[in-house]
Amino acid sequence: MSETPKTGNFITQIIDKDNETGKYAGNVMTRFPPEPNGYLHIGHAKSICLNFGIAERFDGQCNLRFDDTNPEKESLEYINSIKKDVEWLGFTWADEPKFASNYFDQLFEFAVQLIKLGKAYVCKLTPEEMREYRGTLKEPGKNSPYRDTSVEDNLALFTQMKEGEFADGAMVLRAKIDMASPNINMRDPIIYRIRHIHHHQTGDKWCVYPMYDFTHCLSDAMEDVTHSICTLEFQDHRPLYDWVLDTLNTAHPQQIEFARLNLNYTVTSKRKLKQLVDEGHVEGWDDPRMSTISGLRRRGYTARSIRNFCERIGVTRSDGIVDVSMLEHAIREDLDQNANRAMAVLNPIKVTLTNYPDEQEEIFTVNNHPKNADAGTRQVPFSKNLFIDAADFAEVPPKKWKRLTLGEAVRLRGGYVITCDEAIKNEEGDVVELLCRYDENTLGVNPEGYKPKGVIHWVSANHAITAEVRLYDRLFNEAAPDANHESKTFLDFINQESLLVLGNAKLEPSLETAAKGTGFQFEREGYFCRDLVSDTLTFNRTVTLRDSWAKIEAKR
Ligand code: ATP
Ligand code: MG
């Protein structure tokens, strides 16, 4: 699938204007600022495509910056996975990845400056007291009794905080703004707190850590970011973003908010995704049912399909819910155009061609793609003993049956027409083998005097390879798993049929050498990809051929 053409949005319009007025001398600089406290998910992909996409569009640059101010929840594993995912999506950050922790020295100095300006103070209220003093949406807050401490005393205390002389939580540094502000974020927000904890980047150097709202705007300013793009929940933080930069008289990037991606049948919260992993509901962050980028990749999603999806959902300022079938459509469309076809029998049943010579074998040359000759051909062996899918035979067929049944003919895809004479059953009465006849005059031509019912896929039993095939489906069977469901949580909506493992699938031999991660259309079955992780031959279903959930939803 070719890339969806990039249309503008309200943010590119803002930047067009800024470029006309020369506001930032034309150098567009954006950043993608994940906190390394989990793996990236499809919501982050929207932000990545937006930030890196804008940099590309305006010939600017985008930083990858780890917002690492909460060391207790962060790790190197997460940092590495984030880098890998951004690169895999096809983007290149400016220079080296940045870390907010790179700026801890400067941030500390900025905090000292605020104190010197009389715009920050050390506060010893307990968390409970602080909550009480904060006020509510309707009631203004009250000034902290520590608000008027002298600049000298504040400087001394803040230095002692840094020197490790106080326990965690004993006091905090707060910005001195306005306890009566209608915006609670402006009611003397905490900007530094004490945490005696090892940091993955700075080791044991620090026991005071800056808060997000203080760190983020200043990191943007220090990196010469021009447009600081974030999700709508930060709109109420923008006055604080602006206050810090104005008060410290630094460079002043413009914060612009857009609506986050919400996908139905999906959770996109790192906390909840981590819970799914930690409690063993899935096999890991890269479980193919996860909405993580690593999960989608292992499921068989291509980077291009995710970029196309992000382009199509657009960028707006109003919250909405995107149907997950749009994401599924993006990969189906990509694989339809780009994936080679192959034959795989997922639930095999034996077929013996009674009139085919015992020792004979043939090799059929088959197109890899029905619409793309450049995809080339492959060799598919044929013999007296075949497998077809058990679901392609019915002794008592329903109306309009287009597959195999007694006394009727079907075409084997790319091969002969066969007619079924007899179904052999075991003691339980299950069909275990079909005796059929082939018509030797039907290779590539229609039979004379009769018409096959349909076309089915098959593999030669003498040549087939056995593989594990994992049929993945949506992880949740409720459209809004993390909405408020009274006594239920999102875990109560896990789809118990989201993974079905078939251990005895029979595949055509060409699939034995498929590279890990390669996607295929298994004819008549769906899109599959060779698992990226397993060393044995394992294929994951990426998506079905058609949207089977549309029907289920229509019935609701
Ligand atoms: P989560 O709620 O999953 O923990 P987060 O916002 O806390 O997400 P961050 O690591 O802080 O995660 O996010 C990095 C960037 O990705 C931020 O700019 C954030 O706004 C953006 N982002 C996160 N989730 C989404 C989403 N669902 N849609 C669009 N952008 C998102
Ligand atoms: Mg966050």
PDB file of N, CA, C and O in Angstrom, residues 192-251:
ATOM      1  N   TYR A 192       9.418  20.908  43.131  1.00  0.00           N
ATOM      2  CA  TYR A 192      10.498  19.967  43.501  1.00  0.00           C
ATOM      3  C   TYR A 192      10.071  19.156  44.696  1.00  0.00           C
ATOM      4  O   TYR A 192       9.406  19.660  45.596  1.00  0.00           O
ATOM      5  N   ARG A 193      10.457  17.893  44.715  1.00  0.00           N
ATOM      6  CA  ARG A 193      10.152  17.077  45.889  1.00  0.00           C
ATOM      7  C   ARG A 193      11.371  16.238  46.239  1.00  0.00           C
ATOM      8  O   ARG A 193      12.279  16.069  45.413  1.00  0.00           O
ATOM      9  N   ILE A 194      11.374  15.721  47.454  1.00  0.00           N
ATOM     10  CA  ILE A 194      12.514  14.923  47.931  1.00  0.00           C
ATOM     11  C   ILE A 194      12.218  13.445  47.670  1.00  0.00           C
ATOM     12  O   ILE A 194      11.151  12.944  48.031  1.00  0.00           O
ATOM     13  N   ARG A 195      13.157  12.772  47.012  1.00  0.00           N
ATOM     14  CA  ARG A 195      13.050  11.320  46.802  1.00  0.00           C
ATOM     15  C   ARG A 195      14.452  10.743  46.897  1.00  0.00           C
ATOM     16  O   ARG A 195      15.275  10.977  46.015  1.00  0.00           O
ATOM     17  N   HIS A 196      14.707  10.027  47.960  1.00  0.00           N
ATOM     18  CA  HIS A 196      16.020   9.380  48.081  1.00  0.00           C
ATOM     19  C   HIS A 196      15.970   8.094  47.282  1.00  0.00           C
ATOM     20  O   HIS A 196      15.656   7.042  47.801  1.00  0.00           O
ATOM     21  N   ILE A 197      16.233   8.231  46.017  1.00  0.00           N
ATOM     22  CA  ILE A 197      16.094   7.062  45.151  1.00  0.00           C
ATOM     23  C   ILE A 197      17.097   7.143  44.007  1.00  0.00           C
ATOM     24  O   ILE A 197      17.423   8.222  43.515  1.00  0.00           O
ATOM     25  N   HIS A 198      17.584   5.972  43.616  1.00  0.00           N
ATOM     26  CA  HIS A 198      18.552   5.861  42.538  1.00  0.00           C
ATOM     27  C   HIS A 198      17.857   6.179  41.207  1.00  0.00           C
ATOM     28  O   HIS A 198      16.729   5.762  40.983  1.00  0.00           O
ATOM     29  N   HIS A 199      18.558   6.919  40.356  1.00  0.00           N
ATOM     30  CA  HIS A 199      17.980   7.258  39.051  1.00  0.00           C
ATOM     31  C   HIS A 199      18.744   6.517  37.956  1.00  0.00           C
ATOM     32  O   HIS A 199      19.976   6.450  37.997  1.00  0.00           O
ATOM     33  N   HIS A 200      18.016   5.978  36.975  1.00  0.00           N
ATOM     34  CA  HIS A 200      18.664   5.175  35.920  1.00  0.00           C
ATOM     35  C   HIS A 200      19.674   5.954  35.106  1.00  0.00           C
ATOM     36  O   HIS A 200      20.530   5.368  34.453  1.00  0.00           O
ATOM     37  N   GLN A 201      19.591   7.291  35.090  1.00  0.00           N
ATOM     38  CA  GLN A 201      20.571   8.075  34.323  1.00  0.00           C
ATOM     39  C   GLN A 201      21.568   8.803  35.216  1.00  0.00           C
ATOM     40  O   GLN A 201      22.737   8.925  34.871  1.00  0.00           O
ATOM     41  N   THR A 202      21.089   9.322  36.342  1.00  0.00           N
ATOM     42  CA  THR A 202      21.965  10.174  37.158  1.00  0.00           C
ATOM     43  C   THR A 202      22.447   9.467  38.426  1.00  0.00           C
ATOM     44  O   THR A 202      23.110  10.091  39.257  1.00  0.00           O
ATOM     45  N   GLY A 203      22.110   8.202  38.551  1.00  0.00           N
ATOM     46  CA  GLY A 203      22.592   7.429  39.698  1.00  0.00           C
ATOM     47  C   GLY A 203      22.093   8.005  41.006  1.00  0.00           C
ATOM     48  O   GLY A 203      20.902   8.291  41.155  1.00  0.00           O
ATOM     49  N   ASP A 204      23.038   8.202  41.967  1.00  0.00           N
ATOM     50  CA  ASP A 204      22.638   8.701  43.282  1.00  0.00           C
ATOM     51  C   ASP A 204      22.965  10.176  43.461  1.00  0.00           C
ATOM     52  O   ASP A 204      23.017  10.679  44.579  1.00  0.00           O
ATOM     53  N   LYS A 205      23.158  10.859  42.343  1.00  0.00           N
ATOM     54  CA  LYS A 205      23.548  12.264  42.439  1.00  0.00           C
ATOM     55  C   LYS A 205      22.463  13.122  43.092  1.00  0.00           C
ATOM     56  O   LYS A 205      22.754  14.048  43.823  1.00  0.00           O
ATOM     57  N   TRP A 206      21.215  12.793  42.802  1.00  0.00           N
ATOM     58  CA  TRP A 206      20.140  13.658  43.255  1.00  0.00           C
ATOM     59  C   TRP A 206      19.222  12.956  44.247  1.00  0.00           C
ATOM     60  O   TRP A 206      18.946  11.764  44.117  1.00  0.00           O
ATOM     61  N   CYS A 207      18.750  13.741  45.232  1.00  0.00           N
ATOM     62  CA  CYS A 207      17.659  13.226  46.073  1.00  0.00           C
ATOM     63  C   CYS A 207      16.488  14.194  46.022  1.00  0.00           C
ATOM     64  O   CYS A 207      15.512  14.036  46.730  1.00  0.00           O
ATOM     65  N   VAL A 208      16.622  15.237  45.178  1.00  0.00           N
ATOM     66  CA  VAL A 208      15.448  16.074  44.891  1.00  0.00           C
ATOM     67  C   VAL A 208      15.191  15.973  43.394  1.00  0.00           C
ATOM     68  O   VAL A 208      16.128  15.963  42.588  1.00  0.00           O
ATOM     69  N   TYR A 209      13.935  15.821  43.045  1.00  0.00           N
ATOM     70  CA  TYR A 209      13.575  15.679  41.633  1.00  0.00           C
ATOM     71  C   TYR A 209      12.513  16.708  41.259  1.00  0.00           C
ATOM     72  O   TYR A 209      11.561  16.935  42.014  1.00  0.00           O
ATOM     73  N   PRO A 210      12.679  17.324  40.078  1.00  0.00           N
ATOM     74  CA  PRO A 210      11.716  18.341  39.644  1.00  0.00           C
ATOM     75  C   PRO A 210      10.414  17.692  39.179  1.00  0.00           C
ATOM     76  O   PRO A 210      10.415  16.565  38.691  1.00  0.00           O
ATOM     77  N   MET A 211       9.323  18.408  39.298  1.00  0.00           N
ATOM     78  CA  MET A 211       8.022  17.897  38.859  1.00  0.00           C
ATOM     79  C   MET A 211       7.853  18.136  37.354  1.00  0.00           C
ATOM     80  O   MET A 211       8.485  19.002  36.764  1.00  0.00           O
ATOM     81  N   TYR A 212       6.935  17.371  36.791  1.00  0.00           N
ATOM     82  CA  TYR A 212       6.701  17.409  35.356  1.00  0.00           C
ATOM     83  C   TYR A 212       6.470  18.828  34.817  1.00  0.00           C
ATOM     84  O   TYR A 212       7.094  19.255  33.850  1.00  0.00           O
ATOM     85  N   ASP A 213       5.540  19.558  35.441  1.00  0.00           N
ATOM     86  CA  ASP A 213       5.155  20.861  34.876  1.00  0.00           C
ATOM     87  C   ASP A 213       6.315  21.850  34.855  1.00  0.00           C
ATOM     88  O   ASP A 213       6.371  22.719  33.990  1.00  0.00           O
ATOM     89  N   PHE A 214       7.204  21.727  35.811  1.00  0.00           N
ATOM     90  CA  PHE A 214       8.371  22.608  35.867  1.00  0.00           C
ATOM     91  C   PHE A 214       9.423  22.150  34.851  1.00  0.00           C
ATOM     92  O   PHE A 214      10.024  22.945  34.133  1.00  0.00           O
ATOM     93  N   THR A 215       9.603  20.851  34.772  1.00  0.00           N
ATOM     94  CA  THR A 215      10.638  20.267  33.921  1.00  0.00           C
ATOM     95  C   THR A 215      10.324  20.432  32.443  1.00  0.00           C
ATOM     96  O   THR A 215      11.188  20.738  31.631  1.00  0.00           O
ATOM     97  N   HIS A 216       9.046  20.194  32.119  1.00  0.00           N
ATOM     98  CA  HIS A 216       8.702  20.057  30.716  1.00  0.00           C
ATOM     99  C   HIS A 216       8.893  21.355  29.942  1.00  0.00           C
ATOM    100  O   HIS A 216       9.537  21.384  28.886  1.00  0.00           O
ATOM    101  N   CYS A 217       8.360  22.436  30.456  1.00  0.00           N
ATOM    102  CA  CYS A 217       8.441  23.714  29.731  1.00  0.00           C
ATOM    103  C   CYS A 217       9.888  24.167  29.616  1.00  0.00           C
ATOM    104  O   CYS A 217      10.317  24.652  28.557  1.00  0.00           O
ATOM    105  N   LEU A 218      10.660  23.983  30.690  1.00  0.00           N
ATOM    106  CA  LEU A 218      12.053  24.432  30.650  1.00  0.00           C
ATOM    107  C   LEU A 218      12.894  23.546  29.730  1.00  0.00           C
ATOM    108  O   LEU A 218      13.794  24.042  29.040  1.00  0.00           O
ATOM    109  N   SER A 219      12.598  22.249  29.691  1.00  0.00           N
ATOM    110  CA  SER A 219      13.314  21.371  28.758  1.00  0.00           C
ATOM    111  C   SER A 219      13.007  21.808  27.325  1.00  0.00           C
ATOM    112  O   SER A 219      13.903  21.888  26.489  1.00  0.00           O
ATOM    113  N   ASP A 220      11.736  22.098  27.066  1.00  0.00           N
ATOM    114  CA  ASP A 220      11.358  22.604  25.734  1.00  0.00           C
ATOM    115  C   ASP A 220      12.161  23.865  25.415  1.00  0.00           C
ATOM    116  O   ASP A 220      12.707  24.012  24.320  1.00  0.00           O
ATOM    117  N   ALA A 221      12.201  24.778  26.370  1.00  0.00           N
ATOM    118  CA  ALA A 221      12.883  26.061  26.132  1.00  0.00           C
ATOM    119  C   ALA A 221      14.377  25.829  25.883  1.00  0.00           C
ATOM    120  O   ALA A 221      14.954  26.394  24.958  1.00  0.00           O
ATOM    121  N   MET A 222      14.990  24.957  26.684  1.00  0.00           N
ATOM    122  CA  MET A 222      16.434  24.717  26.530  1.00  0.00           C
ATOM    123  C   MET A 222      16.754  24.027  25.208  1.00  0.00           C
ATOM    124  O   MET A 222      17.846  24.165  24.685  1.00  0.00           O
ATOM    125  N   GLU A 223      15.808  23.290  24.689  1.00  0.00           N
ATOM    126  CA  GLU A 223      16.038  22.584  23.417  1.00  0.00           C
ATOM    127  C   GLU A 223      15.603  23.430  22.213  1.00  0.00           C
ATOM    128  O   GLU A 223      15.557  22.917  21.088  1.00  0.00           O
ATOM    129  N   ASP A 224      15.224  24.669  22.451  1.00  0.00           N
ATOM    130  CA  ASP A 224      14.756  25.538  21.366  1.00  0.00           C
ATOM    131  C   ASP A 224      13.580  24.940  20.614  1.00  0.00           C
ATOM    132  O   ASP A 224      13.450  25.095  19.391  1.00  0.00           O
ATOM    133  N   VAL A 225      12.744  24.247  21.352  1.00  0.00           N
ATOM    134  CA  VAL A 225      11.499  23.746  20.756  1.00  0.00           C
ATOM    135  C   VAL A 225      10.661  24.959  20.386  1.00  0.00           C
ATOM    136  O   VAL A 225      10.635  25.956  21.122  1.00  0.00           O
ATOM    137  N   THR A 226      10.009  24.898  19.220  1.00  0.00           N
ATOM    138  CA  THR A 226       9.153  26.016  18.824  1.00  0.00           C
ATOM    139  C   THR A 226       7.684  25.718  19.128  1.00  0.00           C
ATOM    140  O   THR A 226       6.960  26.562  19.628  1.00  0.00           O
ATOM    141  N   HIS A 227       7.269  24.484  18.840  1.00  0.00           N
ATOM    142  CA  HIS A 227       5.873  24.119  19.038  1.00  0.00           C
ATOM    143  C   HIS A 227       5.825  22.871  19.906  1.00  0.00           C
ATOM    144  O   HIS A 227       6.289  21.811  19.507  1.00  0.00           O
ATOM    145  N   SER A 228       5.286  23.042  21.108  1.00  0.00           N
ATOM    146  CA  SER A 228       5.256  21.959  22.089  1.00  0.00           C
ATOM    147  C   SER A 228       3.860  21.343  22.046  1.00  0.00           C
ATOM    148  O   SER A 228       2.915  21.874  22.626  1.00  0.00           O
ATOM    149  N   ILE A 229       3.767  20.241  21.316  1.00  0.00           N
ATOM    150  CA  ILE A 229       2.448  19.671  21.017  1.00  0.00           C
ATOM    151  C   ILE A 229       2.113  18.590  22.041  1.00  0.00           C
ATOM    152  O   ILE A 229       2.900  17.671  22.255  1.00  0.00           O
ATOM    153  N   CYS A 230       0.967  18.718  22.657  1.00  0.00           N
ATOM    154  CA  CYS A 230       0.601  17.746  23.697  1.00  0.00           C
ATOM    155  C   CYS A 230      -0.905  17.485  23.643  1.00  0.00           C
ATOM    156  O   CYS A 230      -1.625  18.114  22.869  1.00  0.00           O
ATOM    157  N   THR A 231      -1.370  16.561  24.471  1.00  0.00           N
ATOM    158  CA  THR A 231      -2.782  16.192  24.420  1.00  0.00           C
ATOM    159  C   THR A 231      -3.620  17.142  25.282  1.00  0.00           C
ATOM    160  O   THR A 231      -3.104  17.854  26.140  1.00  0.00           O
ATOM    161  N   LEU A 232      -4.931  17.115  25.004  1.00  0.00           N
ATOM    162  CA  LEU A 232      -5.841  18.125  25.563  1.00  0.00           C
ATOM    163  C   LEU A 232      -5.828  18.241  27.078  1.00  0.00           C
ATOM    164  O   LEU A 232      -6.088  19.313  27.616  1.00  0.00           O
ATOM    165  N   GLU A 233      -5.516  17.126  27.779  1.00  0.00           N
ATOM    166  CA  GLU A 233      -5.574  17.218  29.237  1.00  0.00           C
ATOM    167  C   GLU A 233      -4.546  18.203  29.794  1.00  0.00           C
ATOM    168  O   GLU A 233      -4.615  18.587  30.951  1.00  0.00           O
ATOM    169  N   PHE A 234      -3.615  18.652  28.938  1.00  0.00           N
ATOM    170  CA  PHE A 234      -2.622  19.622  29.407  1.00  0.00           C
ATOM    171  C   PHE A 234      -3.038  21.072  29.163  1.00  0.00           C
ATOM    172  O   PHE A 234      -2.306  21.998  29.490  1.00  0.00           O
ATOM    173  N   GLN A 235      -4.229  21.232  28.603  1.00  0.00           N
ATOM    174  CA  GLN A 235      -4.697  22.590  28.332  1.00  0.00           C
ATOM    175  C   GLN A 235      -4.710  23.440  29.600  1.00  0.00           C
ATOM    176  O   GLN A 235      -4.249  24.580  29.591  1.00  0.00           O
ATOM    177  N   ASP A 236      -5.195  22.846  30.696  1.00  0.00           N
ATOM    178  CA  ASP A 236      -5.257  23.595  31.954  1.00  0.00           C
ATOM    179  C   ASP A 236      -3.889  23.806  32.579  1.00  0.00           C
ATOM    180  O   ASP A 236      -3.764  24.510  33.578  1.00  0.00           O
ATOM    181  N   HIS A 237      -2.881  23.146  32.022  1.00  0.00           N
ATOM    182  CA  HIS A 237      -1.522  23.339  32.534  1.00  0.00           C
ATOM    183  C   HIS A 237      -0.805  24.429  31.745  1.00  0.00           C
ATOM    184  O   HIS A 237       0.269  24.853  32.129  1.00  0.00           O
ATOM    185  N   ARG A 238      -1.405  24.846  30.634  1.00  0.00           N
ATOM    186  CA  ARG A 238      -0.699  25.812  29.775  1.00  0.00           C
ATOM    187  C   ARG A 238      -0.385  27.127  30.503  1.00  0.00           C
ATOM    188  O   ARG A 238       0.712  27.658  30.359  1.00  0.00           O
ATOM    189  N   PRO A 239      -1.319  27.655  31.321  1.00  0.00           N
ATOM    190  CA  PRO A 239      -0.973  28.894  32.039  1.00  0.00           C
ATOM    191  C   PRO A 239       0.281  28.720  32.908  1.00  0.00           C
ATOM    192  O   PRO A 239       1.075  29.643  33.045  1.00  0.00           O
ATOM    193  N   LEU A 240       0.447  27.523  33.474  1.00  0.00           N
ATOM    194  CA  LEU A 240       1.629  27.275  34.301  1.00  0.00           C
ATOM    195  C   LEU A 240       2.879  27.177  33.423  1.00  0.00           C
ATOM    196  O   LEU A 240       3.945  27.712  33.765  1.00  0.00           O
ATOM    197  N   TYR A 241       2.729  26.486  32.287  1.00  0.00           N
ATOM    198  CA  TYR A 241       3.816  26.387  31.299  1.00  0.00           C
ATOM    199  C   TYR A 241       4.294  27.803  30.954  1.00  0.00           C
ATOM    200  O   TYR A 241       5.490  28.116  31.006  1.00  0.00           O
ATOM    201  N   ASP A 242       3.316  28.670  30.651  1.00  0.00           N
ATOM    202  CA  ASP A 242       3.662  30.032  30.251  1.00  0.00           C
ATOM    203  C   ASP A 242       4.235  30.828  31.434  1.00  0.00           C
ATOM    204  O   ASP A 242       5.164  31.609  31.273  1.00  0.00           O
ATOM    205  N   TRP A 243       3.659  30.617  32.624  1.00  0.00           N
ATOM    206  CA  TRP A 243       4.116  31.374  33.805  1.00  0.00           C
ATOM    207  C   TRP A 243       5.593  31.087  34.108  1.00  0.00           C
ATOM    208  O   TRP A 243       6.380  32.004  34.349  1.00  0.00           O
ATOM    209  N   VAL A 244       5.973  29.820  34.074  1.00  0.00           N
ATOM    210  CA  VAL A 244       7.357  29.461  34.403  1.00  0.00           C
ATOM    211  C   VAL A 244       8.309  30.130  33.412  1.00  0.00           C
ATOM    212  O   VAL A 244       9.306  30.760  33.805  1.00  0.00           O
ATOM    213  N   LEU A 245       7.981  30.024  32.127  1.00  0.00           N
ATOM    214  CA  LEU A 245       8.895  30.567  31.110  1.00  0.00           C
ATOM    215  C   LEU A 245       8.928  32.094  31.152  1.00  0.00           C
ATOM    216  O   LEU A 245       9.996  32.705  31.017  1.00  0.00           O
ATOM    217  N   ASP A 246       7.757  32.703  31.363  1.00  0.00           N
ATOM    218  CA  ASP A 246       7.729  34.170  31.439  1.00  0.00           C
ATOM    219  C   ASP A 246       8.486  34.657  32.669  1.00  0.00           C
ATOM    220  O   ASP A 246       9.249  35.613  32.606  1.00  0.00           O
ATOM    221  N   THR A 247       8.250  33.991  33.790  1.00  0.00           N
ATOM    222  CA  THR A 247       8.881  34.438  35.034  1.00  0.00           C
ATOM    223  C   THR A 247      10.401  34.306  34.952  1.00  0.00           C
ATOM    224  O   THR A 247      11.136  35.147  35.457  1.00  0.00           O
ATOM    225  N   LEU A 248      10.861  33.245  34.304  1.00  0.00           N
ATOM    226  CA  LEU A 248      12.307  33.025  34.199  1.00  0.00           C
ATOM    227  C   LEU A 248      12.882  33.675  32.946  1.00  0.00           C
ATOM    228  O   LEU A 248      14.097  33.602  32.715  1.00  0.00           O
ATOM    229  N   ASN A 249      11.992  34.265  32.159  1.00  0.00           N
ATOM    230  CA  ASN A 249      12.430  35.033  30.985  1.00  0.00           C
ATOM    231  C   ASN A 249      13.303  34.204  30.030  1.00  0.00           C
ATOM    232  O   ASN A 249      14.363  34.637  29.590  1.00  0.00           O
ATOM    233  N   THR A 250      12.844  33.008  29.739  1.00  0.00           N
ATOM    234  CA  THR A 250      13.580  32.125  28.819  1.00  0.00           C
ATOM    235  C   THR A 250      12.962  32.221  27.427  1.00  0.00           C
ATOM    236  O   THR A 250      11.995  32.955  27.223  1.00  0.00           O
ATOM    237  N   ALA A 251      13.498  31.411  26.506  1.00  0.00           N
ATOM    238  CA  ALA A 251      12.835  31.203  25.222  1.00  0.00           C
ATOM    239  C   ALA A 251      11.424  30.695  25.518  1.00  0.00           C
ATOM    240  O   ALA A 251      11.184  30.100  26.572  1.00  0.00           O
TER     241      ALA A 251
END
